């Protein structure tokens, strides 16, 4: 077909159909023919959709609106590489994790797609049970507990596109829809902290497992990344403290309370018209959002569901194959289906005010529908298609859902007039609040930084910008901030000791870390620790939980992709 004939075709047909199925080389060649196709083939939505279709990469957890072509180019076309799967330069993994120096054997590994940095807080146990995915390989040590800077984690031949961290482990999703796990399944982010009671490298580090046990045991450790052998292509992974969730290409919801025996949630509530479109894990509960805007919740570690899971595990314990012993770098999962007839559904939204200046069709303003959710400890936040932000309380258990569960409208995150009263938008620093609702607090250092994602750990925070910069602040948490060795950081600076006296004392003893005081100044994390010359790297995504943080990083100067990890234990 002649180019002139292509130009006469409807734009929707070109963007939604032809350009979505053409080989990417053909798309680039078409873009070089004339100005019209150069503009058309540079469409951001096109590259965002091609990333999802070609590499299983969605970035749905951020507010990114541009840069999709840049991301695609770095994933697909490595500098000087041959095989894209192995040499893609856009995916690196950085991980940080922490573990206390006494009482416990749970190193906390943290990782991220692309480069993952992680830190741990124990001197000899920070990488215990493989929380950082580094195995037992000794690494350079620092004086004190934790690994306070990024370290590379390698998963050869794998293109990681998403990273999630839970309480004690990491879950990474690759471009083929496969899930990789290590550490405790609760820790999945770039920088993280781990307390004394946590075991590293397992889905549930609070209980132990024998060497002869398989991954049917939640306390079984994964010292290095292992692939979950699942029958479905996974598109989304989320983690709670001691459990995780995954959504596959068929909209099936996979549940993990251990890595060896995942189960698919089946319920009459999940009809074709109400198929799951998003899953989220709270601290100890799971949730899903359906296409119709309904929210369902359940508690896999307590109550009726935990009893059902326990009964099934007792039955499967009679079968040797169901132990799920790892082999050839993979966990041979033994999947099963859990039928739930009375899945808990959250109540309808309360009456919400009409939001002004939203550009919505007046005829559709009464049609409230939830389009996105986020989960926390016993709370869930939802966003409606008109821009309302609402909070649901009472998700500690099945009982509290029925007795305390209720929606609360958050006007300061919804109404433009309220947003305008909040710094930095307000003319002054004064802001008003409604009864019982606190006004949002802003950090001046993040102004005009184009923040697209905010991450929360136990005592630390992280913010990712559209320009690929990662900022951290909050408690030191044995190095989860990722700002460097505190003994080499000037006293009073972010990530360092509060006083010079404390720094010198720790240096003299050869051991010690800053007090876990709150560092309120967001500071940029560097991903070139230990290099003699600076190296530019672009942080594509990040994740934080517990005492750990992880990130996916694009190397802008090297011709291949790395997976990075920070191991606190190996440095102590």
XYZ file of C-alpha atoms in Angstrom:
572
model
C 0.000 0.000 0.000
C 1.382 3.390 -0.945
C 2.303 5.856 1.775
C -0.250 8.330 0.437
C -2.953 5.696 0.924
C -1.837 5.105 4.499
C -2.092 8.809 5.221
C -5.727 8.766 4.177
C -6.636 6.103 6.732
C -8.334 7.186 10.000
C -5.862 7.977 12.773
C -7.660 5.619 15.149
C -7.184 2.747 12.722
C -3.491 3.487 12.398
C -2.807 3.959 16.107
C -5.107 1.305 17.543
C -4.559 -1.401 14.976
C -1.840 -1.118 12.352
C 0.937 0.392 14.479
C 0.148 -1.999 17.327
C 0.809 -5.112 15.249
C 3.627 -3.896 13.012
C 7.171 -5.030 13.897
C 8.825 -2.220 15.780
C 11.497 -1.916 13.073
C 8.732 -1.226 10.548
C 7.223 1.419 12.816
C 10.567 3.215 12.964
C 11.022 2.977 9.210
C 7.533 4.369 8.682
C 8.345 7.256 11.014
C 11.279 8.209 8.797
C 9.177 8.590 5.651
C 7.643 12.020 6.288
C 6.642 14.519 8.959
C 3.107 13.148 9.300
C 4.246 9.652 10.211
C 7.107 10.980 12.310
C 4.550 12.783 14.474
C 2.131 9.860 14.486
C 4.771 7.316 15.450
C 5.954 9.542 18.300
C 2.548 9.379 19.996
C 3.065 8.725 23.724
C 0.004 6.507 24.046
C 1.267 4.293 21.234
C 4.579 3.617 23.000
C 2.880 3.131 26.340
C 0.649 0.475 24.811
C 3.527 -1.164 22.936
C 5.459 -1.418 26.200
C 2.565 -3.305 27.736
C 2.006 -5.525 24.699
C 5.657 -6.255 23.889
C 7.332 -6.259 27.302
C 4.576 -6.663 29.915
C 5.508 -3.208 31.253
C 2.684 -0.943 32.407
C 4.035 1.417 35.102
C 0.429 1.732 36.296
C 1.583 2.498 39.814
C 2.977 5.918 38.897
C 1.672 9.171 37.455
C 3.983 9.015 34.456
C 2.467 10.703 31.376
C 5.428 10.884 29.013
C 8.763 9.312 28.201
C 7.318 6.002 27.025
C 9.316 5.974 23.788
C 12.509 6.615 25.737
C 11.721 3.673 28.015
C 10.839 1.408 25.099
C 14.042 2.265 23.251
C 16.175 1.420 26.257
C 14.392 -1.853 26.875
C 14.360 -2.986 23.264
C 17.532 -1.571 21.780
C 20.560 -2.031 24.049
C 23.702 -0.161 23.127
C 25.997 -2.554 21.381
C 23.972 -5.556 22.435
C 22.866 -8.482 20.347
C 20.167 -10.435 22.135
C 17.601 -7.992 23.552
C 16.489 -10.383 26.284
C 19.955 -10.541 27.771
C 21.492 -7.238 26.760
C 18.618 -4.818 27.223
C 20.215 -1.914 29.006
C 17.072 -0.492 30.539
C 16.476 -2.980 33.284
C 18.671 -2.899 36.333
C 17.877 -3.874 39.865
C 18.936 -2.083 43.030
C 18.052 -3.371 46.468
C 18.562 -2.330 50.067
C 17.558 -4.171 53.210
C 18.106 -4.145 56.952
C 18.199 -6.487 59.873
C 19.174 -5.965 63.465
C 22.441 -7.327 64.697
C 20.837 -9.495 67.338
C 17.925 -11.811 67.721
C 16.846 -13.176 64.382
C 18.200 -14.606 61.205
C 16.267 -12.657 58.652
C 18.287 -10.509 56.298
C 15.994 -8.291 54.293
C 16.638 -8.216 50.573
C 15.170 -5.497 48.460
C 15.183 -5.262 44.732
C 13.787 -3.399 41.788
C 13.400 -3.971 38.108
C 16.305 -2.645 36.141
C 18.762 -1.943 38.923
C 17.862 -2.940 42.384
C 19.515 -1.557 45.471
C 19.020 -3.106 48.874
C 20.265 -2.786 52.414
C 20.123 -4.939 55.508
C 20.756 -4.146 59.141
C 22.438 -7.245 60.579
C 26.157 -7.732 60.616
C 26.200 -11.457 59.966
C 22.557 -12.161 59.254
C 21.419 -9.401 56.957
C 21.466 -11.685 53.986
C 20.247 -14.643 56.013
C 17.773 -16.755 54.114
C 18.573 -14.813 50.964
C 16.527 -11.734 51.649
C 18.720 -9.766 49.290
C 19.003 -12.457 46.673
C 22.793 -12.468 46.949
C 23.060 -15.960 48.400
C 25.806 -16.417 50.964
C 28.528 -14.820 48.880
C 30.646 -12.573 51.136
C 30.808 -8.959 50.122
C 32.638 -5.842 51.228
C 31.733 -4.903 54.778
C 31.053 -1.551 56.368
C 31.352 -0.588 60.008
C 27.876 -0.845 61.436
C 24.686 -2.587 60.540
C 23.031 -2.323 57.179
C 24.077 -1.740 53.591
C 23.363 1.939 53.035
C 24.038 2.127 49.301
C 22.866 0.274 46.156
C 24.381 -3.043 45.096
C 23.853 -4.862 41.830
C 21.723 -8.006 41.627
C 21.981 -10.145 38.502
C 19.317 -12.414 37.018
C 21.013 -13.583 33.800
C 18.941 -13.687 30.638
C 15.917 -12.035 32.235
C 14.358 -8.659 31.496
C 12.755 -7.406 34.719
C 9.894 -4.947 34.191
C 8.366 -4.590 37.654
C 9.517 -4.955 41.231
C 7.506 -5.248 44.422
C 8.573 -5.695 48.015
C 6.752 -7.111 50.980
C 7.605 -7.685 54.623
C 10.514 -10.049 54.063
C 11.011 -10.746 50.384
C 11.053 -9.489 46.812
C 8.839 -10.274 43.845
C 9.982 -9.270 40.372
C 7.991 -9.560 37.147
C 9.759 -10.094 33.834
C 8.799 -9.264 30.255
C 7.544 -12.816 29.667
C 5.060 -12.617 32.536
C 7.136 -14.797 34.869
C 7.525 -14.059 38.584
C 10.897 -14.205 40.350
C 11.129 -14.292 44.139
C 13.821 -14.154 46.807
C 14.154 -13.183 50.411
C 10.943 -13.025 52.366
C 7.976 -12.504 50.068
C 6.988 -9.435 51.995
C 9.948 -7.264 50.962
C 9.867 -6.244 47.324
C 11.133 -2.660 47.035
C 14.379 -0.910 46.258
C 15.249 0.248 49.767
C 13.877 -1.419 52.845
C 14.235 -2.096 56.548
C 13.904 -5.374 58.428
C 13.292 -5.654 62.169
C 14.831 -8.214 64.496
C 11.935 -10.658 64.268
C 12.025 -11.033 60.496
C 13.670 -13.873 58.641
C 15.137 -13.101 55.288
C 14.499 -15.007 52.140
C 11.097 -16.441 52.956
C 7.487 -15.505 52.394
C 6.952 -15.582 56.157
C 10.152 -14.935 58.094
C 8.454 -15.294 61.458
C 8.520 -19.088 61.233
C 11.327 -21.428 60.351
C 11.794 -24.224 57.839
C 14.078 -27.244 57.594
C 16.569 -27.670 54.771
C 14.543 -30.677 53.657
C 11.345 -28.634 53.461
C 10.064 -27.386 50.143
C 8.463 -24.063 49.312
C 5.119 -25.350 50.498
C 6.437 -24.003 53.817
C 6.039 -20.201 54.131
C 9.254 -20.023 56.163
C 11.367 -21.613 53.422
C 14.168 -19.280 52.368
C 15.189 -18.331 48.819
C 18.824 -17.105 49.091
C 18.914 -16.231 45.388
C 16.182 -15.317 42.877
C 13.966 -18.249 41.914
C 11.317 -18.376 39.217
C 7.792 -19.411 40.146
C 6.689 -22.108 37.714
C 3.118 -20.939 37.096
C 0.765 -21.992 34.275
C -0.315 -18.428 33.483
C 1.305 -15.238 32.234
C 1.316 -12.755 35.115
C 0.664 -9.075 34.437
C 0.603 -7.586 37.934
C 2.125 -8.457 41.323
C 1.417 -6.907 44.732
C 2.725 -7.703 48.208
C 1.508 -7.452 51.780
C 3.514 -8.162 54.885
C 3.394 -11.967 54.772
C 1.407 -12.630 51.613
C 1.257 -11.561 47.981
C -1.146 -11.347 45.045
C -0.836 -11.637 41.288
C -3.193 -10.945 38.405
C -2.718 -12.956 35.225
C -3.568 -12.272 31.583
C -6.882 -14.103 32.007
C -7.856 -11.863 34.964
C -7.394 -14.734 37.413
C -6.339 -13.724 40.925
C -3.392 -15.735 42.297
C -2.793 -15.783 46.061
C 0.462 -16.645 47.839
C 0.798 -17.462 51.529
C 3.744 -19.616 50.509
C 5.588 -19.830 47.196
C 4.983 -23.495 46.493
C 1.190 -23.761 46.646
C -0.449 -20.670 45.148
C -4.208 -20.734 44.800
C -6.593 -19.064 42.387
C -9.491 -17.254 44.019
C -12.820 -18.361 42.553
C -16.143 -16.735 43.403
C -19.537 -16.253 41.808
C -19.086 -12.542 42.482
C -16.345 -12.346 39.859
C -18.497 -12.482 36.757
C -17.433 -11.698 33.218
C -18.828 -8.165 33.434
C -17.110 -7.663 36.789
C -13.765 -9.266 36.085
C -10.805 -8.145 38.229
C -8.787 -5.286 36.757
C -6.537 -4.472 39.736
C -5.267 -6.243 42.848
C -3.748 -4.675 45.958
C -2.336 -6.022 49.228
C -2.769 -4.294 52.555
C -0.717 -5.136 55.624
C -2.670 -8.340 56.255
C -5.563 -8.265 53.787
C -6.032 -8.615 50.038
C -8.311 -6.645 47.751
C -9.375 -6.444 44.141
C -11.172 -3.925 41.970
C -13.531 -5.162 39.275
C -14.280 -3.679 35.889
C -17.653 -2.498 37.194
C -16.007 -0.559 40.047
C -16.747 -2.958 42.909
C -14.169 -3.758 45.603
C -13.800 -7.149 47.274
C -11.564 -7.923 50.272
C -10.365 -11.064 52.061
C -7.899 -12.145 54.758
C -5.773 -15.154 53.670
C -3.849 -15.365 56.950
C -6.751 -15.280 59.405
C -10.408 -16.142 59.849
C -12.404 -18.502 57.681
C -10.099 -18.348 54.674
C -7.037 -19.244 56.734
C -8.903 -22.316 58.000
C -9.722 -23.373 54.437
C -6.118 -22.896 53.361
C -4.873 -24.847 56.375
C -7.171 -27.766 55.584
C -6.010 -27.852 51.961
C -2.358 -27.730 52.979
C -2.879 -30.637 55.369
C -4.385 -32.614 52.498
C -1.542 -31.723 50.123
C 1.093 -32.607 52.713
C 0.339 -36.250 51.978
C 1.755 -35.824 48.472
C 5.531 -35.636 48.102
C 5.350 -33.635 44.865
C 3.337 -30.949 46.637
C 6.351 -29.993 48.767
C 7.550 -27.817 45.866
C 11.298 -28.312 46.190
C 13.250 -25.898 44.015
C 15.041 -27.320 40.990
C 17.047 -25.691 38.182
C 16.397 -22.188 39.487
C 12.625 -22.608 39.688
C 9.963 -23.479 42.236
C 7.575 -26.089 40.769
C 4.358 -24.563 42.041
C 1.403 -26.834 42.814
C -1.590 -24.569 42.093
C -5.097 -25.153 43.374
C -8.423 -23.302 43.408
C -10.162 -21.868 46.463
C -13.916 -21.523 46.055
C -15.368 -18.641 48.059
C -19.126 -18.227 47.957
C -19.410 -15.170 50.195
C -16.499 -12.926 49.285
C -16.743 -9.662 51.241
C -17.763 -6.694 49.127
C -17.216 -3.135 50.351
C -20.404 -1.072 50.707
C -21.423 1.482 48.056
C -19.859 4.923 48.143
C -21.635 7.575 50.218
C -23.081 10.690 48.629
C -20.199 12.710 47.224
C -20.253 16.353 46.126
C -20.059 17.348 42.485
C -16.508 18.448 41.757
C -16.147 21.706 39.866
C -13.893 22.372 36.880
C -13.197 18.716 36.136
C -14.256 18.778 32.493
C -16.609 15.833 33.037
C -19.772 15.381 31.021
C -22.627 16.811 33.178
C -24.815 13.849 32.215
C -22.316 11.424 33.775
C -21.600 13.208 37.046
C -24.084 11.087 38.974
C -22.479 7.846 37.788
C -19.917 7.299 40.530
C -17.426 4.559 39.738
C -14.166 3.579 41.398
C -11.304 3.262 38.908
C -8.243 2.722 41.119
C -7.440 1.503 44.620
C -4.484 1.435 47.017
C -4.169 -0.560 50.244
C -2.464 0.110 53.586
C -2.632 -1.236 57.128
C -6.363 -1.845 57.748
C -7.247 0.964 55.316
C -7.997 1.231 51.617
C -8.007 4.331 49.414
C -10.087 4.609 46.256
C -10.266 7.071 43.363
C -13.457 7.658 41.383
C -13.558 8.479 37.689
C -14.627 12.035 38.572
C -11.636 12.629 40.859
C -13.040 11.912 44.329
C -10.546 10.400 46.769
C -12.132 8.310 49.525
C -10.779 6.270 52.434
C -12.239 3.038 53.818
C -11.500 2.144 57.439
C -11.997 -1.035 59.434
C -10.089 -3.667 57.454
C -8.234 -5.219 60.382
C -10.366 -8.369 60.077
C -13.685 -9.780 58.893
C -15.249 -8.744 62.199
C -14.057 -5.133 62.092
C -15.230 -4.820 58.493
C -18.780 -5.478 59.629
C -18.630 -3.413 62.814
C -16.349 -0.502 61.900
C -16.079 -0.467 58.115
C -17.017 2.914 56.625
C -16.094 5.331 53.836
C -14.628 8.780 54.525
C -14.462 11.464 51.856
C -11.104 13.293 51.569
C -11.891 16.766 50.185
C -8.308 18.048 50.483
C -7.232 15.515 47.878
C -10.307 15.942 45.688
C -11.601 19.511 45.480
C -9.614 22.075 43.531
C -10.422 24.864 45.969
C -9.052 22.778 48.835
C -5.954 21.882 46.832
C -5.358 25.569 46.110
C -5.309 26.247 49.866
C -2.530 23.729 50.365
C 1.102 24.800 50.035
C 2.777 25.221 47.616
C -0.382 26.265 45.755
C -1.679 28.598 48.472
C -0.659 32.255 48.613
C 0.293 31.744 52.279
C 1.272 28.810 54.449
C -2.145 28.710 56.104
C -4.601 25.995 55.133
C -8.037 25.059 56.340
C -9.275 21.658 57.354
C -12.638 20.066 57.771
C -13.794 18.500 61.049
C -11.530 15.592 61.956
C -9.641 15.686 58.656
C -6.052 16.890 58.585
C -4.831 18.983 55.700
C -2.127 17.443 53.478
C 1.442 18.289 54.419
C 3.894 19.207 51.686
C 7.670 18.989 51.532
C 9.165 22.075 49.933
C 12.162 20.149 48.657
C 9.879 18.158 46.346
C 8.318 21.264 44.775
C 8.716 21.464 40.999
C 10.386 18.047 40.914
C 7.616 16.356 38.845
C 7.108 13.573 41.389
C 5.213 10.644 39.850
C 5.366 8.097 42.669
C 5.656 8.161 46.473
C 6.767 5.057 48.386
C 6.352 4.307 52.071
C 8.304 1.964 54.340
C 8.048 1.499 58.090
C 10.091 4.597 58.898
C 11.379 5.834 55.575
C 9.938 7.332 52.408
C 10.933 7.676 48.783
C 9.772 9.807 45.865
C 10.402 9.097 42.188
C 10.413 11.915 39.655
C 9.526 11.905 35.981
C 13.145 12.711 35.189
C 14.378 9.460 36.742
C 15.625 10.784 40.084
C 14.906 9.006 43.377
C 14.726 10.937 46.658
C 14.561 9.355 50.123
C 13.939 10.704 53.599
C 12.789 9.535 57.033
C 14.447 7.134 59.475
C 17.898 5.736 58.750
C 16.604 2.203 59.339
C 19.979 0.548 58.979
C 20.656 2.085 55.621
C 17.320 1.934 53.810
C 17.702 5.553 52.714
C 20.514 4.478 50.391
C 22.581 7.615 50.909
C 25.932 6.001 51.706
C 28.151 4.843 54.574
C 27.158 7.023 57.572
C 30.746 6.991 58.850
C 31.835 8.796 55.693
C 28.939 11.275 55.604
C 29.434 14.645 57.367
C 27.634 14.822 60.716
C 24.179 16.327 60.392
C 23.909 15.531 56.679
C 21.117 13.261 55.385
C 21.914 9.604 56.034
C 24.639 10.426 58.555
C 25.054 10.752 62.314
C 23.407 13.696 64.014
C 26.637 14.822 65.696
C 30.351 14.584 64.948
C 30.882 13.020 68.367
C 28.547 10.130 67.538
C 30.237 9.617 64.177
C 33.731 9.540 65.710
C 32.628 7.136 68.442
C 31.218 4.730 65.861
C 34.363 5.082 63.781
C 36.548 4.335 66.786
C 34.525 1.243 67.704
C 34.372 0.138 64.088
C 30.658 -0.405 64.441
C 27.525 1.704 64.750
C 24.733 3.340 62.848
C 22.857 6.626 63.186
C 19.906 6.730 65.535
C 16.648 6.042 63.750
C 15.611 9.673 63.924
C 13.489 11.235 61.228
C 15.402 12.894 58.397
C 12.916 15.353 56.915
C 15.024 16.481 53.964
C 14.458 14.411 50.795
C 17.878 13.633 49.345
C 18.714 12.148 45.959
C 20.001 8.576 45.843
C 23.011 7.957 43.646
C 23.250 4.698 41.693
C 26.990 4.850 41.031
C 28.380 4.030 44.461
C 32.027 2.998 44.479
C 32.827 4.387 41.028
C 35.807 6.669 40.531
C 33.851 8.755 38.048
C 30.129 9.647 38.193
C 27.748 7.656 36.015
C 24.324 8.841 34.901
C 21.505 6.409 35.555
C 17.763 6.829 35.165
C 15.497 5.371 37.849
C 12.497 3.962 36.036
C 10.534 2.609 38.996
C 10.985 2.085 42.712
C 9.349 0.299 45.605
C 9.640 0.484 49.395
C 8.287 -1.495 52.310
C 9.318 -2.369 55.837
C 12.991 -1.469 56.125
C 13.902 -1.837 52.471
C 13.768 -0.124 49.116
C 14.189 -1.272 45.520
C 14.464 0.391 42.132
C 14.582 -0.291 38.402
C 17.340 1.739 36.827
C 18.310 2.444 33.238
C 22.014 2.770 32.606
C 22.346 5.718 30.250
C 25.998 5.099 29.459
C 26.516 1.331 29.456
C 25.495 -0.984 26.655
C 23.882 -3.629 28.786
C 21.357 -3.953 31.574
C 22.180 -4.731 35.181
C 20.271 -5.961 38.179
C 21.592 -4.297 41.306
C 21.126 -5.177 44.939
C 22.324 -3.739 48.245
C 23.136 -6.352 50.850
C 23.495 -4.957 54.317
C 24.615 -8.164 55.891
C 27.449 -8.833 53.553
C 28.975 -5.488 54.351
C 28.962 -5.910 58.123
